[in-house]
Coordinates of C-alpha atoms in Angstrom, one line a residue:
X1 CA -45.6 74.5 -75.6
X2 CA -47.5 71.9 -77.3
X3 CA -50.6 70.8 -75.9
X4 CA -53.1 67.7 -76.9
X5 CA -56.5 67.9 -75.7
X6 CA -59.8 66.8 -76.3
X7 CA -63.5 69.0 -77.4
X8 CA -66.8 67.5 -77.0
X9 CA -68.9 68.9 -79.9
X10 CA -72.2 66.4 -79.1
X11 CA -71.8 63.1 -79.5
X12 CA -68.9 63.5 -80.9
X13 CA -65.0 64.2 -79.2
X14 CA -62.6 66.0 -81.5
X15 CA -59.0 65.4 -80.8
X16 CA -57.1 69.1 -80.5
X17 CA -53.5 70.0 -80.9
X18 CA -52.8 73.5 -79.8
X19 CA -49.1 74.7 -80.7
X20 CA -49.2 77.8 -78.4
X21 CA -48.5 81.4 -78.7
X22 CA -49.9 84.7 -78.0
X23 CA -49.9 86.2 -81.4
X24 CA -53.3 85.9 -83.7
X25 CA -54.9 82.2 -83.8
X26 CA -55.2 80.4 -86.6
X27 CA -56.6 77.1 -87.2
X28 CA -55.3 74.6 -89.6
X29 CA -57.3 71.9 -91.3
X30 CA -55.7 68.8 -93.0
X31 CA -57.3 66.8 -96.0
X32 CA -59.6 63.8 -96.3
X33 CA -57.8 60.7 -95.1
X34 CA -55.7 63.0 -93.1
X35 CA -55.3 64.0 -89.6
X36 CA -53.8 67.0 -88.1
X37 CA -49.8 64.9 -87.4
X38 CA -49.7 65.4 -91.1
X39 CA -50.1 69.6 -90.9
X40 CA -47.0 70.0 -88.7
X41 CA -44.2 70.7 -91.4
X42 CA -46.6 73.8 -91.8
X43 CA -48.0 74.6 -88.3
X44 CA -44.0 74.8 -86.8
X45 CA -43.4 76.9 -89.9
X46 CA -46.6 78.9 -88.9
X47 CA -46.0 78.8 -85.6
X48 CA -43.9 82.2 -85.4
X49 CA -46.4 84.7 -86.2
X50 CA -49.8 83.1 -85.5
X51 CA -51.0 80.7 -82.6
X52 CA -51.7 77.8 -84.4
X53 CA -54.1 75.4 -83.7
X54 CA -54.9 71.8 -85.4
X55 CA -57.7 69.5 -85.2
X56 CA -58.3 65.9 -86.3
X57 CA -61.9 66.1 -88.5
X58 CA -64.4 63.6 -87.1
X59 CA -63.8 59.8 -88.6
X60 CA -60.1 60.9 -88.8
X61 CA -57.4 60.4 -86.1
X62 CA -57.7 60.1 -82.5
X63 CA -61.2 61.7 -83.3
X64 CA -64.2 60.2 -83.1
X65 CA -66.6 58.6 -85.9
X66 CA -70.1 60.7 -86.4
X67 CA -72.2 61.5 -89.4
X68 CA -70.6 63.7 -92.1
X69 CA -72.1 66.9 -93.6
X70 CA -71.0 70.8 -94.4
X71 CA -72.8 72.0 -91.3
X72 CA -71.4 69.1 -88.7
X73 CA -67.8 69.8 -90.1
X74 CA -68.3 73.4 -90.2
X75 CA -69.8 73.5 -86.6
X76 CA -67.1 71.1 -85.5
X77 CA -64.6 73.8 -86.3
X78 CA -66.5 75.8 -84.3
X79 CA -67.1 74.5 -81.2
X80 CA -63.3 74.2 -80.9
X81 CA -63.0 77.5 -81.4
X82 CA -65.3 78.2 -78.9
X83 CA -63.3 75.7 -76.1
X84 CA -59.6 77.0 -76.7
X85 CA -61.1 80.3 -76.8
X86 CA -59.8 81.4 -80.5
X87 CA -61.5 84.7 -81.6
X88 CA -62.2 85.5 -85.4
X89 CA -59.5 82.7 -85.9
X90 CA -58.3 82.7 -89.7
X91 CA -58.9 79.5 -91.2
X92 CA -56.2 77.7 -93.3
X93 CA -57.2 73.9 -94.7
X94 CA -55.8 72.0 -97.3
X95 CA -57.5 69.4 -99.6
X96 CA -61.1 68.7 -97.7
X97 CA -59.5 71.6 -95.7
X98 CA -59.2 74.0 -98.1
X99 CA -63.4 73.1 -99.1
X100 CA -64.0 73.8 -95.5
X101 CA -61.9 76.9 -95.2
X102 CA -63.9 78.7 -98.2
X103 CA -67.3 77.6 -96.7
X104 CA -66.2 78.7 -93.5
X105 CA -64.9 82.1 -94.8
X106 CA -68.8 82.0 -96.7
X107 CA -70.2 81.9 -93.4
X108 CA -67.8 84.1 -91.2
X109 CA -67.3 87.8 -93.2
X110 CA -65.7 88.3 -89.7
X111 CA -63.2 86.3 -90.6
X112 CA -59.6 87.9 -90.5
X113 CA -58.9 85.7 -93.8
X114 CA -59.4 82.0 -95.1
X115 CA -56.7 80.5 -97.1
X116 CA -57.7 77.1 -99.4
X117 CA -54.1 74.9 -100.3
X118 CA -55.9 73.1 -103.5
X119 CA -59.1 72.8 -101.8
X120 CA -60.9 71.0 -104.5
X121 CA -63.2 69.1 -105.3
X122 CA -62.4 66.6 -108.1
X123 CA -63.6 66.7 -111.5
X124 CA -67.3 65.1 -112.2
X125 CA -68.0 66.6 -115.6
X126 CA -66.7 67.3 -119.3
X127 CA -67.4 70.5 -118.6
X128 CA -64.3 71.3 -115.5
X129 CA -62.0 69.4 -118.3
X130 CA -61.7 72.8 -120.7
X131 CA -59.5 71.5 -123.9
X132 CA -60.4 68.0 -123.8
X133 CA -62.8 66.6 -126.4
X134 CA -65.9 65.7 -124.3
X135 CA -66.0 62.0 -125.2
X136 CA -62.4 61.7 -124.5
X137 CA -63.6 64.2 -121.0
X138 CA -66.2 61.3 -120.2
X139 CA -63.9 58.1 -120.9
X140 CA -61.2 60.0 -118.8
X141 CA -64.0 60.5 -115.9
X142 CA -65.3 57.1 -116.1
X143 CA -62.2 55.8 -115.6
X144 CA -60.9 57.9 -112.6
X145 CA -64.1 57.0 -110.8
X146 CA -63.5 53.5 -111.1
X147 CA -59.7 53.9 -109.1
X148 CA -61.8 55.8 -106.8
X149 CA -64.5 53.6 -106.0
X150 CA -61.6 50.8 -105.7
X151 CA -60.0 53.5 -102.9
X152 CA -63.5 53.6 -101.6
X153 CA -63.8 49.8 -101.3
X154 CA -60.5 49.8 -99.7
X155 CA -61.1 52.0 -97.0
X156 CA -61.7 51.1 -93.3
X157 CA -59.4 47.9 -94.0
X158 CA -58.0 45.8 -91.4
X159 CA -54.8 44.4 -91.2
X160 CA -53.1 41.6 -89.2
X161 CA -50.4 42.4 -86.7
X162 CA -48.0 40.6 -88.4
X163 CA -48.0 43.0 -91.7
X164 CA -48.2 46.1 -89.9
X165 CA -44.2 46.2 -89.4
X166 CA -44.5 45.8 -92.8
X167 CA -46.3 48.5 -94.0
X168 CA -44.8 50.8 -91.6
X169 CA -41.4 50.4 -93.5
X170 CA -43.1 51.3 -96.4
X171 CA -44.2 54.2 -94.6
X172 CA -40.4 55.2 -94.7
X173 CA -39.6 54.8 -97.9
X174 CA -42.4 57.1 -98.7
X175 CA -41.3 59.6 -96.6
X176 CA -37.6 59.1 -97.7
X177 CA -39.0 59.6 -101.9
X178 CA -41.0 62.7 -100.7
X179 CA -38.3 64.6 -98.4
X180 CA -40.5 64.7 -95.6
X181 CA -39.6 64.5 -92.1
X182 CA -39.7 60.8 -91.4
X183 CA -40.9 60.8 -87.6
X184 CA -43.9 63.2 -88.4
X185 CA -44.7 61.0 -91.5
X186 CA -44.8 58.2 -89.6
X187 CA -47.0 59.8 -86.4
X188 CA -49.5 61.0 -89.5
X189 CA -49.5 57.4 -90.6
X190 CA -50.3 55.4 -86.8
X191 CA -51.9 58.9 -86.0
X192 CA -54.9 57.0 -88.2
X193 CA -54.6 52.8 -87.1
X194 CA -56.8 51.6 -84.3
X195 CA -55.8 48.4 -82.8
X196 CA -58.3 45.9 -81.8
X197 CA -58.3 43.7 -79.1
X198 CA -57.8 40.7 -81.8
X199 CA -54.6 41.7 -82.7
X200 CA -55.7 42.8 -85.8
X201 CA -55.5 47.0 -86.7
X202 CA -58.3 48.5 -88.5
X203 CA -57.0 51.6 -91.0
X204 CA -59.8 55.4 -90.5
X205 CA -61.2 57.1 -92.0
X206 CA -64.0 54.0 -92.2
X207 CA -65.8 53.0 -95.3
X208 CA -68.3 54.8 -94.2
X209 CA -66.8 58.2 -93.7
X210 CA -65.1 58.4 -97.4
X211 CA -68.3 56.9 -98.7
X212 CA -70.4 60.3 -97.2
X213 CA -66.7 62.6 -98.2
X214 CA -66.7 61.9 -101.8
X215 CA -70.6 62.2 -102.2
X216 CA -70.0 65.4 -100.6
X217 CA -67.1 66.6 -102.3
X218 CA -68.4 65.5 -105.9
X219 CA -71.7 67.7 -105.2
X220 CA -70.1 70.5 -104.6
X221 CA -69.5 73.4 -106.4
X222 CA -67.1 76.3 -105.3
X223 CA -67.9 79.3 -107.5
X224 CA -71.0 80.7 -105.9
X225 CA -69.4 79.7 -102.4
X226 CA -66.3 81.8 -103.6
X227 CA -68.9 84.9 -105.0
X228 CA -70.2 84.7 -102.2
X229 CA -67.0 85.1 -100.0
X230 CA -66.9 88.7 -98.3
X231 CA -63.9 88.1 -96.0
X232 CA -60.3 87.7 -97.2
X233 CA -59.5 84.9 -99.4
X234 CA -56.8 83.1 -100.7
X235 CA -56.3 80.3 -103.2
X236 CA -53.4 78.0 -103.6
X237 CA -53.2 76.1 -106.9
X238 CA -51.2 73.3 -107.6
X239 CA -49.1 73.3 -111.0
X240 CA -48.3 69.8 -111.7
X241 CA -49.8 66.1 -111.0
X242 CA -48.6 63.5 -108.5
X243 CA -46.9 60.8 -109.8
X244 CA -49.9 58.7 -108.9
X245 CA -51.8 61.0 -111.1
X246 CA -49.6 61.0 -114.4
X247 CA -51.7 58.1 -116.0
X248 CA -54.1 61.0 -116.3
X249 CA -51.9 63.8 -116.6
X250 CA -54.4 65.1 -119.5
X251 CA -57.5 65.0 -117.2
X252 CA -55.6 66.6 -114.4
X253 CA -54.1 69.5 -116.3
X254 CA -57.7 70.5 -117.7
X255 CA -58.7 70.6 -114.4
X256 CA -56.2 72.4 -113.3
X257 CA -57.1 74.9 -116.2
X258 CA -60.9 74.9 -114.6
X259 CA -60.1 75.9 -111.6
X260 CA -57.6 78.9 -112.2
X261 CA -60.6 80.1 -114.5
X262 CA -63.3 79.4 -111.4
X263 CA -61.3 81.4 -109.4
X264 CA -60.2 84.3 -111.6
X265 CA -63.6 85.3 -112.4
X266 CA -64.3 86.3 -108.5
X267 CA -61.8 89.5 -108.3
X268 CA -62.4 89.7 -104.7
X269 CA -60.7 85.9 -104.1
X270 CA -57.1 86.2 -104.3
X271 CA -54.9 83.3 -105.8
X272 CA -51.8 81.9 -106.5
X273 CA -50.5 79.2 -108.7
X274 CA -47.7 77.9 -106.8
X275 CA -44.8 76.6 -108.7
X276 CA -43.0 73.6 -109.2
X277 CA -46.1 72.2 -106.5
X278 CA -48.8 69.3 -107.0
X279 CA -51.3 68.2 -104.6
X280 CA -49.1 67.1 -102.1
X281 CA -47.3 71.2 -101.6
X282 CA -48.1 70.9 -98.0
X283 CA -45.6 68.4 -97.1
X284 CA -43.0 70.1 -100.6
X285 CA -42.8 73.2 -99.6
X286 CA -44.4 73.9 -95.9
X287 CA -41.8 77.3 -95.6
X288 CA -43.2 78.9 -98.8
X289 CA -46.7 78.2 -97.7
X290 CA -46.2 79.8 -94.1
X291 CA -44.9 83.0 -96.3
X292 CA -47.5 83.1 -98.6
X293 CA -49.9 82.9 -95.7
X294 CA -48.0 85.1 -92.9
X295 CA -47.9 88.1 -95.6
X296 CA -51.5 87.5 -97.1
X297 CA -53.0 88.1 -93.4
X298 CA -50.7 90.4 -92.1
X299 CA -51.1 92.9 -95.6
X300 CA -54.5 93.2 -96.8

């Protein structure tokens, strides 16, 4: 049975949704501007062979707003492992997820396994763009900052109650263009509107929280966290761009390049390039995941 609770870690109360089970626990992280609704394709597919457990990160979902580091994320994770009782849980998180899942796996060699679904962070330098000249590397990176400062100045907007009907359809259509299951779709996108008492709704995470995320994200750097990885590990690499991303399809397949070569020079850290799967392979191909995943911590 499905249960929805609430953790106190501090100041701050995490919002919990524990898919039951007896066999071993496993805790499942979603991405940046996510919120656990959106990891249930894959926790149901999951949900045979481990006791699945999903959270909503703080500034994200029915969770609540608080400061954002490594350490407060990290011992967010934690502390609800400590209140639903989930010993040496593994650790599964895609996007921000997957980042938390190998820094988790960095701190826990008890860890039965940590699995990253394109946990990376984006690309800051010519350098993680191998085949690309570097002036055409920097133009390429000064460009994708500027869409992603406009996302950053976009978030935490608020919306009147009037267009929310509105946007909500288009919610639909999304789902309808991706294959996903509409009703989840939908619960991952309310999961993340709070409603004010003026009638107007107010979009999470807040500016504030993607402002602290993507100075986090771009600051960090994976290949001494992977080195230093003594547990299981697995990573997940997309093969192909979103369609958002095919204005820089260039940039996005060096990258992709960088990060199959970050990862094969740890031997330890196990990965796969999953095919025909972008970004987004969470919500393409949740029963392939739950395989991949199932046999990588059930056969060492």
């Amino acid at each position: 049975m499905i249960n929805d609770s609430l953790v106190d870690v501090g100041n701050v109360q995490l919002a919990v949704r524990d898919f039951g089970g007896d066999a071993p626990p496993l805790l499942l992280v979603h991405g940046a501007g996510g919120n656990l609704a959106q990891m249930t394709g894959l926790a149901r597919a999951l949900r045979p062979s481990h006791r699945v457990v999903t959270v909503d990160l703080r500034g994200h979902g029915r969770s609540a707003d608080g400061p954002w580091s490594w350490d407060n994320a990290l011992g967010d994770l934690a502390a609800v492992c400590v209140e639903l009782e989930l010993e040496r849980p593994a650790v599964v998180g895609h996007s921000l997820g997957g980042m938390l899942a190998a820094l988790w796996g960095e701190r826990h060699p008890e860890s039965p396994g940590v699995v990253s679904l394109d946990g990376n962070p984006p690309p800051t330098g010519p350098a993680q763009l191998p085949g690309l000249d570097p002036s055409t590397a920097t133009a390429e990176l000064e460009r994708l900052a500027s869409v992603f400062d406009m996302v950053e100045a976009a978030a935490g907007q608020t919306v009147a109650a009037e267009e929310l009907a509105d946007l909500v359809e288009r919610q639909r259509m999304a789902a309808r263009d991706m294959g996903a299951n509409e009703k989840v779709w939908i619960e991952g996108f309310r999961r993340n509107l709070v409603h004010g008492k003026d009638g107007r709704t107010t979009f999470r995470p807040s500016f504030e929280t993607v402002t602290q995320l993507r100075g986090l994200m771009n600051s960090l750097d994976l290949g001494p966290v992977y080195a230093a990885i003594s547990c299981p590990a697995l990573v997940v690499l997309a093969t192909r761009s979103l369609p958002e991303q095919e204005s820089f399809a260039d940039l996005y397949a060096a990258h992709r390049r960088f990060l199959l070569a970050q990862v094969q020079a740890v031997p330890h850290v196990r990965h796969v390039e999953l095919a025909d799967a972008s970004h987004a392979m969470v919500i393409e191909q949740p029963a392939l995941l739950a395989a991949l995943i199932t046999d990588f911590l059930t056969k060492p």
